[in-house]
Amino acid sequence: MSGALLVTGLAACDTNDDAGDDHTNAGFAYVSGSTLTTVNGASSQGQASDAARLSVRLYPGAFIDGPNGQAFVNNDLFTSIQAPDENRSAEYVINPRAQYSDGKPVTCDDFYLAWFAQHKKEYFDSDNPLLEQVESVTCRHNEKKFRVNFARGYGSRYQNLFPAGSVMPSHIIASHAGVDDLTGALESADYQVVKKVGDLWKKSFLLNEDNLKNIVSTGPYSVKSITDKDPTTHTRSVTLQKNPHWWGDPALIDDIVVYPRSASLSDLAHHKSLRVVDNDQALPSEFRLSQGKGSAEPSEPARSTTESSEAGPSKTSPASETSSSAAPSSSPTPTSSASNAPGESMPSSEANKPATNDNEGFPAFSVPHDGGSSASASRLTVDSEKYGVMTMLSRRIDSLIPADHGVMASKRMRQAVSQCIDRAAVAEASSARSSMKVPAYGLRLTPATSSSFDAVSDVALKHGNHDTAAARKAAKGSTVRLSYDRTNDRYAAMANAIRESCQESGVTVDDVSADHADSTALTDRADFFLQAVDPATYFSTSTFVGGTIDERRQAEEGLWDSMQTIPLSAEPRAVVVHNAVSNLVPSTSNVGVGWNMDRWKKDQN
């Protein structure tokens, strides 16, 4: 095994019970944190279902989101991205070779559509907040260049625009809409056209067999098949294959079968196909209860980011080439670098420590810096198959997103709900479900694992306290409705803790959750929606990308004033990797371990 263990695998499932220990014949199963609902990561459904875990190497972003908060220019997709100038405009030049898996070229129309979807989100149900900082996108139909024009005071967070899974193929939408020039049609602002395109954008990339022809990709992988009832797990599965029209370095694994978080790990492990898991449970209970077939042994974590040169994306450039002052190193493989805030860089003293490798066949782990000092690793054996298990804190924050109308339009009510919540109890409920200790949380831009957290923790203490008297006075016996994806047991436990703690303040919290719910519930069915928020891609009013502690504190105070979210607790994250898989680097961002999926390797012996 080379260097450190890198993370994100997807694997095909082998249903042959006699597969034995021949890992070259067994399939490659990747159990993602997604519910596998859509590949459109910019839609409300995509955000709530963690679609980016699947889409990250189907629709790579303008910048590659590295494991420690770095931002690397995606040179497979762009030949250049110029940072915003004095006119607040950023210039993008698309790689002339960039094309979809159906052979159609990537054009500026694709990026215009992504911006327009957020600009008219009431028709598209888009949830891509940072694009609200963009005033317009200048695009001439079918051209390979475009300009992003920021609103006054914005542009500093340009590296976080167009993240993985957020730019869908405009030519597919244009074909279904019956228009040649989709950008021109949308610029006309004709209501019927906008509504029709919005409906198509929401529905054309849902994961079902009828949409397979619509899901054409721009990354090293493409979707080969979609199965609604996989023979092993009886859940949906999506098989990825090497993109035949990919112009970059080819992926190292031919086929990866992606499963939703609800898939049975035991079934996949017993069929010798389980290779990678990225979820929110430290050690799957089904393994612990597998009647002696599974066992776990503790081991010490390895704090390192040293990796093989094969670990990173096929072609990336440091963000310094875009005139950014927060530039990672020029190495194509993410190691120690300056961070793209609010992520944090690993201290240089940690950068070159070699990963430890277990001599008994267990994989070696490279613990990401953004996993925090609480990150730990252990070993797991299931039916003689050996796995490494790593637990860590995510950079994402489990948060309540309020509706922008009705009772929650009032800042007073948002503050009252925040005050009635006992965050410690909510964090305890999350910890119990995940078997990982997660802290209560009262910040938005500074992850609990950040080296700057302690320096600005006074902001959390000032605003995030459980204050029943203040909440009772402000809320005056109000009732609020809380929605979340009911298939997520951890969210259900957190919601119950919220309900119980708010009862003390006379605030009634009605649970209006539904299976596979998303933030569109805020339109008319709910007052709050519970989901994980990534500081790098959220908060449309923030311009903070790094700076002094005072500047960070000011940015945090500003978000407490606007109350765009109510932070609750850090998101737990666990990664399970088979010993036959290498080149995995865990990431706790929206995209998870799949950020370098095309660099994963399956050992041949």
Coordinates of C-alpha atoms in Angstrom, one line a residue:
M1 CA 0.0 0.0 0.0
S2 CA 1.4 3.4 -0.9
G3 CA 1.9 6.2 1.5
A4 CA -1.2 7.1 3.5
L5 CA -4.7 5.8 3.1
L6 CA -6.9 8.1 1.0
V7 CA -10.6 7.9 1.0
T8 CA -13.6 7.5 -1.2
G9 CA -14.5 4.4 -2.9
L10 CA -17.6 3.0 -4.6
A11 CA -17.9 -0.6 -5.3
A12 CA -19.8 -3.0 -7.3
C13 CA -21.6 -5.7 -5.3
D14 CA -20.6 -9.4 -5.8
T15 CA -23.5 -11.6 -4.8
N16 CA -21.5 -14.8 -5.1
D17 CA -21.1 -16.3 -1.6
D18 CA -18.1 -18.3 -2.8
A19 CA -16.2 -15.2 -3.8
G20 CA -13.7 -16.0 -1.1
D21 CA -10.8 -13.6 -0.5
D22 CA -10.1 -12.8 -4.1
H23 CA -10.4 -9.0 -3.9
T24 CA -9.8 -8.6 -7.7
N25 CA -13.0 -10.5 -8.5
A26 CA -15.2 -9.0 -5.7
G27 CA -17.1 -5.9 -6.6
F28 CA -16.2 -2.5 -5.3
A29 CA -19.0 -1.1 -3.1
Y30 CA -19.0 2.4 -1.7
V31 CA -21.7 3.2 0.9
S32 CA -22.0 7.0 0.8
G33 CA -23.6 9.3 3.2
S34 CA -26.1 10.2 0.4
T35 CA -29.7 8.9 0.2
L36 CA -29.1 8.7 -3.6
T37 CA -32.1 10.8 -4.7
T38 CA -30.5 13.1 -7.3
V39 CA -27.1 14.0 -8.8
N40 CA -28.1 17.7 -8.8
G41 CA -26.2 18.8 -5.7
A42 CA -27.3 22.5 -6.1
S43 CA -31.0 21.6 -5.7
S44 CA -32.8 21.7 -2.3
Q45 CA -33.2 17.9 -2.6
G46 CA -29.5 17.5 -3.5
Q47 CA -28.4 19.5 -0.5
A48 CA -30.6 17.6 1.9
S49 CA -29.6 14.2 0.4
D50 CA -25.9 14.9 0.2
A51 CA -25.9 14.4 -3.5
A52 CA -22.3 15.8 -3.8
R53 CA -21.0 12.6 -2.2
L54 CA -22.1 10.8 -5.4
S55 CA -21.6 13.7 -7.9
V56 CA -18.2 14.9 -6.9
R57 CA -16.3 13.1 -9.7
L58 CA -19.3 13.1 -12.1
Y59 CA -19.6 16.9 -12.0
P60 CA -16.3 18.3 -10.5
G61 CA -16.3 21.8 -9.3
A62 CA -14.4 24.8 -10.6
F63 CA -12.1 24.3 -7.7
I64 CA -11.2 20.9 -6.2
D65 CA -12.2 20.9 -2.5
G66 CA -9.2 19.3 -0.8
P67 CA -9.3 17.3 2.4
N68 CA -8.0 20.1 4.7
G69 CA -10.0 23.1 3.3
Q70 CA -7.7 23.8 0.3
A71 CA -9.0 25.0 -3.0
F72 CA -7.2 23.8 -6.2
V73 CA -8.1 25.1 -9.6
N74 CA -9.6 22.3 -11.7
N75 CA -7.4 22.5 -14.8
D76 CA -9.3 19.6 -16.3
L77 CA -12.3 21.9 -16.5
F78 CA -10.7 25.4 -16.9
T79 CA -7.6 26.7 -18.5
S80 CA -7.7 29.8 -16.3
I81 CA -9.8 31.5 -13.6
Q82 CA -8.9 35.1 -12.9
A83 CA -9.7 36.4 -9.5
P84 CA -12.2 39.3 -9.4
D85 CA -10.7 42.6 -10.5
E86 CA -11.5 46.2 -9.5
N87 CA -14.8 45.9 -11.3
R88 CA -15.7 42.9 -9.2
S89 CA -15.6 40.6 -12.3
A90 CA -14.0 37.2 -12.5
E91 CA -13.0 35.7 -15.8
Y92 CA -13.4 32.0 -16.5
V93 CA -11.9 30.2 -19.6
I94 CA -13.2 26.6 -20.1
N95 CA -10.8 23.9 -21.3
P96 CA -11.4 23.5 -25.0
R97 CA -11.3 19.7 -24.5
A98 CA -14.0 19.7 -21.7
Q99 CA -17.0 17.7 -22.8
Y100 CA -19.8 15.7 -21.4
S101 CA -19.9 11.9 -21.5
D102 CA -22.3 12.1 -24.5
G103 CA -19.6 14.1 -26.4
K104 CA -21.3 17.5 -26.2
P105 CA -19.0 20.4 -25.2
V106 CA -19.0 22.1 -21.8
T107 CA -20.0 25.7 -22.4
C108 CA -20.7 28.9 -20.5
D109 CA -24.4 28.1 -20.8
D110 CA -23.9 25.4 -18.1
F111 CA -22.6 27.9 -15.6
Y112 CA -25.2 30.6 -16.6
L113 CA -27.9 28.0 -15.9
A114 CA -26.4 27.3 -12.4
W115 CA -26.5 31.0 -11.6
F116 CA -29.9 31.5 -13.0
A117 CA -31.3 28.6 -11.0
Q118 CA -30.3 30.4 -7.8
H119 CA -31.4 33.8 -9.1
K120 CA -34.9 32.4 -9.7
K121 CA -34.8 29.8 -6.9
E122 CA -38.6 30.1 -6.4
Y123 CA -39.0 28.3 -9.8
F124 CA -35.9 26.0 -9.5
D125 CA -35.8 25.1 -5.8
S126 CA -32.1 25.8 -5.9
D127 CA -30.1 25.8 -2.7
N128 CA -26.7 27.3 -3.8
P129 CA -26.5 30.3 -1.5
L130 CA -23.1 31.8 -2.5
L131 CA -24.4 32.5 -6.0
E132 CA -26.6 35.2 -4.5
Q133 CA -23.4 37.2 -4.2
V134 CA -23.2 37.2 -8.0
E135 CA -25.1 40.0 -9.8
S136 CA -24.9 38.5 -13.3
V137 CA -23.1 36.1 -15.5
T138 CA -22.0 37.3 -18.9
C139 CA -22.3 34.4 -21.4
R140 CA -22.7 34.2 -25.2
H141 CA -24.4 31.0 -26.2
N142 CA -22.0 28.0 -26.8
E143 CA -18.8 30.0 -25.9
K144 CA -16.0 28.6 -23.9
K145 CA -15.5 31.6 -21.7
F146 CA -17.7 33.7 -19.4
R147 CA -17.6 36.5 -16.8
V148 CA -19.0 36.4 -13.3
N149 CA -20.0 39.8 -12.1
F150 CA -20.3 40.2 -8.3
A151 CA -22.6 42.5 -6.4
R152 CA -20.9 45.4 -4.6
G153 CA -18.8 44.3 -1.7
Y154 CA -18.5 40.7 -2.8
G155 CA -16.1 38.5 -4.8
S156 CA -13.7 37.4 -2.1
R157 CA -15.3 33.9 -1.9
Y158 CA -15.1 33.2 -5.7
Q159 CA -13.2 30.0 -5.1
N160 CA -16.3 28.5 -3.5
L161 CA -18.5 29.2 -6.5
F162 CA -19.7 26.3 -8.7
P163 CA -18.8 23.5 -6.3
A164 CA -18.9 19.9 -7.2
G165 CA -22.3 18.6 -8.3
S166 CA -23.8 22.0 -8.8
V167 CA -23.4 22.6 -12.6
M168 CA -25.8 20.5 -14.6
P169 CA -25.7 20.0 -18.4
S170 CA -27.7 22.9 -20.0
H171 CA -27.9 21.1 -23.4
I172 CA -30.0 18.4 -21.8
I173 CA -32.4 21.0 -20.4
A174 CA -32.5 22.9 -23.7
S175 CA -33.4 19.8 -25.6
H176 CA -36.3 18.9 -23.3
A177 CA -37.4 22.5 -23.3
G178 CA -37.4 22.7 -27.1
V179 CA -35.0 25.7 -27.3
D180 CA -31.6 26.0 -29.0
D181 CA -30.2 28.9 -27.1
L182 CA -31.1 28.3 -23.4
T183 CA -29.2 31.3 -22.1
G184 CA -31.0 33.6 -24.5
A185 CA -34.4 32.0 -23.6
L186 CA -33.8 32.5 -19.9
E187 CA -32.5 36.1 -20.4
S188 CA -35.9 36.9 -21.9
A189 CA -37.4 36.2 -18.5
D190 CA -40.5 34.8 -20.1
Y191 CA -42.5 33.3 -17.2
Q192 CA -43.6 30.1 -19.1
V193 CA -40.0 29.4 -20.2
V194 CA -38.5 30.0 -16.8
K195 CA -41.1 27.8 -15.1
K196 CA -40.7 25.0 -17.7
V197 CA -36.9 25.1 -17.3
G198 CA -37.1 25.2 -13.6
D199 CA -39.3 22.1 -13.5
L200 CA -36.9 20.3 -15.9
W201 CA -33.9 21.3 -13.8
K202 CA -35.5 19.8 -10.7
K203 CA -36.7 16.6 -12.3
S204 CA -34.3 15.6 -15.1
F205 CA -31.4 14.5 -12.8
L206 CA -33.4 12.5 -10.2
L207 CA -31.9 9.1 -9.9
N208 CA -34.2 6.8 -11.8
E209 CA -33.8 4.6 -14.9
D210 CA -35.8 7.0 -17.0
N211 CA -33.3 9.8 -16.4
L212 CA -30.2 7.8 -17.1
K213 CA -29.9 9.4 -20.6
N214 CA -30.0 12.9 -18.9
I215 CA -27.2 12.2 -16.4
V216 CA -24.2 12.9 -18.6
S217 CA -21.1 13.8 -16.7
T218 CA -18.0 16.0 -17.0
G219 CA -15.8 14.0 -14.7
P220 CA -13.6 10.9 -14.8
Y221 CA -16.7 8.8 -14.0
S222 CA -20.1 8.5 -15.6
V223 CA -23.3 6.7 -14.5
K224 CA -23.5 3.3 -16.0
S225 CA -26.7 2.1 -14.4
I226 CA -29.3 2.9 -11.8
T227 CA -31.0 0.0 -9.9
D228 CA -34.0 0.7 -7.7
K229 CA -33.7 -2.6 -5.8
D230 CA -30.2 -3.9 -5.5
P231 CA -30.1 -7.7 -5.1
T232 CA -27.8 -7.6 -2.1
T233 CA -29.1 -4.6 -0.1
H234 CA -32.6 -4.2 -1.5
T235 CA -31.9 -0.5 -1.7
R236 CA -31.1 1.8 -4.7
S237 CA -27.6 1.5 -6.1
V238 CA -25.8 3.5 -8.8
T239 CA -23.0 1.9 -10.8
L240 CA -20.2 4.3 -12.0
Q241 CA -17.9 3.5 -14.9
K242 CA -15.0 5.3 -16.5
N243 CA -16.2 8.2 -18.6
P244 CA -15.5 7.2 -22.2
H245 CA -15.2 10.9 -23.2
W246 CA -13.0 11.9 -20.3
W247 CA -10.0 13.9 -21.5
G248 CA -7.9 13.7 -18.3
D249 CA -6.0 11.0 -16.5
P250 CA -8.3 7.9 -16.4
A251 CA -9.8 6.6 -13.2
L252 CA -7.9 3.7 -11.6
I253 CA -10.9 1.6 -10.8
D254 CA -13.2 0.5 -13.6
D255 CA -16.6 0.3 -11.9
I256 CA -17.8 1.5 -8.5
V257 CA -21.2 0.7 -7.1
V258 CA -22.5 3.4 -4.8
Y259 CA -25.1 2.6 -2.1
P260 CA -27.1 4.9 0.1
R261 CA -26.4 5.4 3.8
S262 CA -29.3 3.0 4.5
A263 CA -27.7 0.0 2.8
S264 CA -26.8 -2.9 5.0
L265 CA -23.0 -2.9 5.6
S266 CA -23.2 -6.5 6.9
D267 CA -24.8 -7.8 3.7
L268 CA -22.1 -6.1 1.6
A269 CA -19.3 -7.2 3.8
H270 CA -20.5 -10.8 3.9
H271 CA -20.7 -10.7 0.1
K272 CA -17.0 -9.6 0.0
S273 CA -17.8 -6.4 -1.9
L274 CA -17.7 -3.7 0.9
R275 CA -14.8 -1.4 0.2
V276 CA -15.5 2.1 1.5
V277 CA -18.1 3.7 3.8
D278 CA -18.5 7.4 4.6
N279 CA -21.3 8.0 7.2
D280 CA -22.1 9.4 10.6
Q281 CA -21.8 6.2 12.7
A282 CA -18.5 5.4 14.4
L283 CA -18.9 1.6 14.2
P284 CA -22.0 0.1 12.6
S285 CA -24.2 -1.6 15.2
E286 CA -24.9 -4.4 12.8
F287 CA -21.2 -5.3 12.9
R288 CA -21.1 -5.2 16.7
L289 CA -24.1 -7.5 16.7
S290 CA -22.9 -9.9 14.0
Q291 CA -22.8 -12.9 16.4
G292 CA -19.0 -13.0 16.5
K293 CA -18.5 -12.5 12.8
G294 CA -17.3 -9.0 13.4
S295 CA -14.8 -7.7 15.9
A296 CA -13.1 -4.4 16.5
E297 CA -9.7 -3.6 18.0
P298 CA -8.6 -0.1 19.1
S299 CA -5.6 1.6 17.5
E300 CA -4.0 5.0 17.7
P301 CA -4.7 7.5 15.0
A302 CA -2.0 8.6 12.6
R303 CA -1.8 12.4 12.3
S304 CA -0.5 12.9 8.8
T305 CA -1.3 14.1 5.3
T306 CA 1.6 12.5 3.5
E307 CA 0.2 10.9 0.4
S308 CA 1.2 9.1 -2.8
S309 CA 1.5 11.3 -5.9
E310 CA -1.5 9.4 -7.2
A311 CA -3.7 10.5 -4.4
G312 CA -4.8 13.9 -5.8
P313 CA -7.2 14.7 -8.6
S314 CA -5.7 14.1 -12.1
K315 CA -4.9 17.8 -12.9
T316 CA -5.1 20.7 -10.4
S317 CA -3.4 24.0 -10.0
P318 CA -2.9 25.9 -6.8
A319 CA -5.3 28.7 -6.1
S320 CA -2.4 31.0 -6.2
E321 CA -2.7 31.0 -9.9
T322 CA -5.9 32.9 -9.5
S323 CA -4.3 35.8 -7.7
S324 CA -5.6 34.6 -4.3
S325 CA -3.7 35.4 -1.2
A326 CA -5.0 32.2 0.5
A327 CA -3.0 29.9 -1.8
P328 CA -2.3 26.3 -1.3
S329 CA 1.0 24.8 -2.3
S330 CA 1.7 24.1 -6.0
S331 CA 1.8 20.3 -5.5
P332 CA -0.9 18.5 -7.4
T333 CA -1.4 16.3 -4.4
P334 CA -3.0 18.1 -1.4
T335 CA -0.6 18.1 1.5
S336 CA 0.1 20.9 4.0
S337 CA -1.0 24.2 2.6
A338 CA -2.5 27.5 3.3
S339 CA -6.2 27.0 3.7
N340 CA -9.1 28.5 1.9
A341 CA -10.9 29.8 5.0
P342 CA -13.0 28.9 6.9
G343 CA -11.1 25.6 6.7
E344 CA -7.8 25.5 8.4
S345 CA -4.3 24.4 7.2
M346 CA -2.4 21.7 9.0
P347 CA 0.6 23.0 11.0
S348 CA 3.8 22.5 9.1
S349 CA 5.2 20.3 12.0
E350 CA 2.5 17.7 11.1
A351 CA 3.0 17.9 7.3
N352 CA 5.6 15.2 6.7
K353 CA 5.0 12.6 9.4
P354 CA 4.7 9.2 7.7
A355 CA 1.4 7.3 8.0
T356 CA 1.6 4.3 10.2
N357 CA 0.8 1.0 8.6
D358 CA -0.4 -2.0 10.6
N359 CA 1.8 -5.0 9.9
E360 CA -1.1 -7.4 10.2
G361 CA -2.9 -6.3 7.0
F362 CA -5.0 -3.4 8.3
P363 CA -5.0 -0.2 6.2
A364 CA -3.0 2.8 7.2
F365 CA -4.8 6.1 7.8
S366 CA -4.0 9.7 7.1
V367 CA -6.1 11.6 9.6
P368 CA -7.2 14.9 8.0
H369 CA -6.4 18.0 10.1
D370 CA -10.0 19.2 9.8
G371 CA -11.0 16.0 11.6
G372 CA -9.7 17.6 14.8
S373 CA -7.6 16.3 17.7
S374 CA -10.5 13.9 18.6
A375 CA -10.0 11.9 15.4
S376 CA -9.2 8.3 16.1
A377 CA -8.7 5.0 14.2
S378 CA -9.6 1.4 15.0
R379 CA -9.6 -2.0 13.3
L380 CA -12.6 -4.1 12.3
T381 CA -12.8 -7.7 11.1
V382 CA -15.9 -9.1 9.4
D383 CA -15.8 -12.6 8.1
S384 CA -12.0 -12.5 7.9
E385 CA -12.2 -9.2 5.9
K386 CA -10.1 -6.4 7.5
Y387 CA -11.1 -2.8 7.6
G388 CA -9.8 0.4 9.1
V389 CA -12.4 2.6 10.8
M390 CA -11.7 6.3 11.3
T391 CA -13.9 8.7 13.3
M392 CA -13.6 12.4 13.3
L393 CA -15.5 15.7 13.5
S394 CA -16.8 17.1 10.3
R395 CA -16.2 20.7 9.3
R396 CA -19.9 20.8 8.6
I397 CA -22.3 22.1 11.3
D398 CA -25.7 20.5 12.1
S399 CA -28.0 23.5 11.9
L400 CA -31.5 24.8 11.8
I401 CA -32.4 26.8 8.7
P402 CA -35.3 29.2 9.3
A403 CA -38.0 30.1 6.8
D404 CA -37.6 33.7 5.5
H405 CA -41.3 34.4 5.9
G406 CA -44.1 33.9 8.5
V407 CA -43.3 33.7 12.2
M408 CA -39.6 33.0 11.5
A409 CA -39.2 36.2 9.5
S410 CA -38.8 37.9 12.9
K411 CA -35.3 38.0 14.3
R412 CA -36.9 38.0 17.7
M413 CA -38.4 34.6 17.1
R414 CA -35.2 33.2 15.6
Q415 CA -33.4 34.3 18.8
A416 CA -36.1 32.9 21.0
V417 CA -35.9 29.4 19.3
S418 CA -32.1 29.6 19.6
Q419 CA -32.3 30.4 23.3
C420 CA -34.9 27.7 24.0
I421 CA -32.6 25.0 22.6
D422 CA -30.3 23.1 25.0
R423 CA -27.4 22.6 22.6
A424 CA -25.7 20.2 25.1
A425 CA -28.7 17.9 25.1
V426 CA -28.9 18.1 21.3
A427 CA -25.2 17.2 21.0
E428 CA -25.7 14.4 23.4
A429 CA -28.5 13.0 21.3
S430 CA -26.3 13.2 18.2
S431 CA -23.4 11.5 20.0
A432 CA -25.6 8.6 21.3
R433 CA -26.8 7.9 17.7
S434 CA -23.4 8.1 16.1
S435 CA -21.4 6.5 18.9
M436 CA -19.1 9.5 18.6
K437 CA -18.7 12.4 21.0
V438 CA -19.7 15.6 19.3
P439 CA -19.6 19.1 20.9
A440 CA -22.4 21.6 21.2
Y441 CA -21.8 24.4 18.8
G442 CA -22.5 28.1 18.6
L443 CA -20.4 29.4 15.6
R444 CA -21.0 29.3 11.8
L445 CA -17.7 30.0 10.0
T446 CA -15.3 28.4 12.5
P447 CA -15.5 24.6 12.7
A448 CA -15.1 23.0 16.1
T449 CA -11.8 21.5 14.8
S450 CA -10.4 24.9 13.7
S451 CA -7.2 26.1 15.4
S452 CA -9.1 29.5 15.7
F453 CA -12.0 28.0 17.5
D454 CA -10.9 28.7 21.1
A455 CA -10.0 32.3 20.2
V456 CA -13.5 33.1 19.1
S457 CA -15.5 30.7 21.4
D458 CA -16.6 33.7 23.4
V459 CA -18.9 34.6 20.6
A460 CA -20.6 31.2 21.0
L461 CA -20.9 31.6 24.7
K462 CA -22.4 35.1 24.3
H463 CA -25.1 34.1 21.8
G464 CA -25.5 30.3 22.1
N465 CA -26.5 29.8 25.7
H466 CA -29.7 27.9 26.8
D467 CA -31.8 30.7 28.3
T468 CA -35.3 29.5 29.1
A469 CA -36.4 32.8 30.7
A470 CA -35.4 34.9 27.7
A471 CA -36.9 32.4 25.3
R472 CA -40.2 32.3 27.3
K473 CA -40.4 36.1 27.3
A474 CA -39.8 36.5 23.5
A475 CA -41.7 33.5 22.2
K476 CA -44.8 34.0 24.4
G477 CA -46.0 30.4 24.0
S478 CA -45.4 30.2 20.2
T479 CA -45.6 27.0 18.2
V480 CA -42.9 26.3 15.5
R481 CA -42.8 23.5 13.0
L482 CA -39.6 21.5 12.5
S483 CA -38.8 19.4 9.4
Y484 CA -35.9 17.1 8.5
D485 CA -35.3 13.9 6.5
R486 CA -37.1 11.3 8.7
T487 CA -34.9 8.5 7.3
N488 CA -32.0 10.0 9.3
D489 CA -32.3 8.5 12.8
R490 CA -29.7 10.8 14.2
Y491 CA -31.7 13.9 13.1
A492 CA -34.8 12.3 14.6
A493 CA -33.0 12.0 18.0
M494 CA -31.7 15.6 17.7
A495 CA -35.2 16.9 16.8
N496 CA -36.6 15.1 19.9
A497 CA -34.0 16.8 22.1
I498 CA -34.9 20.2 20.6
R499 CA -38.6 19.6 21.3
E500 CA -38.0 18.5 24.9
S501 CA -35.7 21.4 25.7
C502 CA -38.0 24.0 24.2
Q503 CA -40.9 22.8 26.2
E504 CA -39.3 24.3 29.2
S505 CA -39.6 27.7 27.7
G506 CA -43.2 27.3 26.6
V507 CA -42.2 26.9 23.0
T508 CA -44.0 24.0 21.3
V509 CA -42.0 22.3 18.5
D510 CA -44.2 20.3 16.1
D511 CA -42.4 17.6 14.2
V512 CA -43.5 17.8 10.6
S513 CA -40.6 15.7 9.2
A514 CA -41.0 13.4 6.2
D515 CA -39.0 10.8 4.4
H516 CA -36.5 12.5 2.1
A517 CA -37.7 15.9 3.1
D518 CA -35.7 19.0 2.0
S519 CA -35.6 22.7 2.6
T520 CA -38.6 23.3 0.2
A521 CA -40.6 22.3 3.3
L522 CA -39.9 25.9 4.4
T523 CA -42.2 27.2 1.7
D524 CA -45.4 26.3 3.5
R525 CA -45.0 23.2 5.7
A526 CA -42.3 24.1 8.2
D527 CA -40.6 27.0 10.0
F528 CA -37.2 25.3 10.4
F529 CA -35.3 22.7 8.5
L530 CA -32.5 20.6 10.1
Q531 CA -29.5 19.7 7.9
A532 CA -25.7 20.0 7.9
V533 CA -24.2 23.2 6.6
D534 CA -20.7 23.5 5.2
P535 CA -19.3 27.0 6.1
A536 CA -17.3 27.0 2.8
T537 CA -20.4 27.0 0.6
Y538 CA -23.1 28.7 2.7
F539 CA -23.9 32.1 4.2
S540 CA -24.6 34.4 1.2
T541 CA -23.9 37.6 3.2
S542 CA -20.4 36.6 4.4
T543 CA -17.2 37.8 2.8
F544 CA -14.8 36.2 5.2
V545 CA -12.1 34.0 3.7
G546 CA -9.5 34.3 6.4
G547 CA -7.8 37.0 8.3
T548 CA -7.1 38.1 11.9
I549 CA -9.0 36.7 14.9
D550 CA -10.7 40.1 15.3
E551 CA -11.9 39.9 11.7
R552 CA -13.1 36.3 12.3
R553 CA -14.9 37.4 15.4
Q554 CA -16.6 40.2 13.6
A555 CA -17.7 37.9 10.8
E556 CA -19.2 35.5 13.4
E557 CA -21.0 38.3 15.2
G558 CA -22.4 39.5 11.9
L559 CA -24.0 36.1 11.2
W560 CA -25.5 36.0 14.7
D561 CA -27.1 39.3 13.9
S562 CA -28.6 38.1 10.6
M563 CA -29.5 34.6 12.0
Q564 CA -29.4 32.8 8.6
T565 CA -29.0 29.6 10.5
I566 CA -29.1 28.4 14.1
P567 CA -26.0 26.3 14.8
L568 CA -26.5 23.2 17.0
S569 CA -23.5 20.8 17.1
A570 CA -20.6 19.5 15.0
E571 CA -21.5 16.8 12.5
P572 CA -19.9 13.4 13.3
R573 CA -18.1 11.6 10.5
A574 CA -16.8 8.0 10.2
V575 CA -14.9 6.4 7.3
V576 CA -14.5 2.6 6.9
V577 CA -12.0 1.3 4.3
H578 CA -11.1 -2.2 3.3
N579 CA -7.5 -3.2 3.5
A580 CA -7.3 -3.9 -0.2
V581 CA -8.0 -0.2 -1.0
S582 CA -5.4 2.5 -1.0
N583 CA -5.1 6.2 -2.1
L584 CA -8.0 7.4 0.1
V585 CA -7.8 10.7 1.9
P586 CA -10.7 11.5 4.2
S587 CA -12.4 14.8 3.7
T588 CA -15.2 16.1 6.0
S589 CA -16.6 18.6 3.5
N590 CA -19.9 18.3 1.5
V591 CA -18.2 15.9 -1.0
G592 CA -16.7 13.5 1.6
V593 CA -14.1 10.9 0.8
G594 CA -15.1 10.9 -2.8
W595 CA -13.2 14.1 -3.6
N596 CA -10.4 12.0 -5.2
M597 CA -12.4 8.9 -6.1
D598 CA -10.7 8.5 -9.5
R599 CA -7.3 8.1 -7.7
W600 CA -8.5 5.2 -5.5
K601 CA -6.7 1.9 -6.0
K602 CA -7.7 -1.6 -5.5
D603 CA -4.8 -3.9 -4.7
Q604 CA -4.3 -6.8 -7.0
N605 CA -3.4 -9.4 -4.4

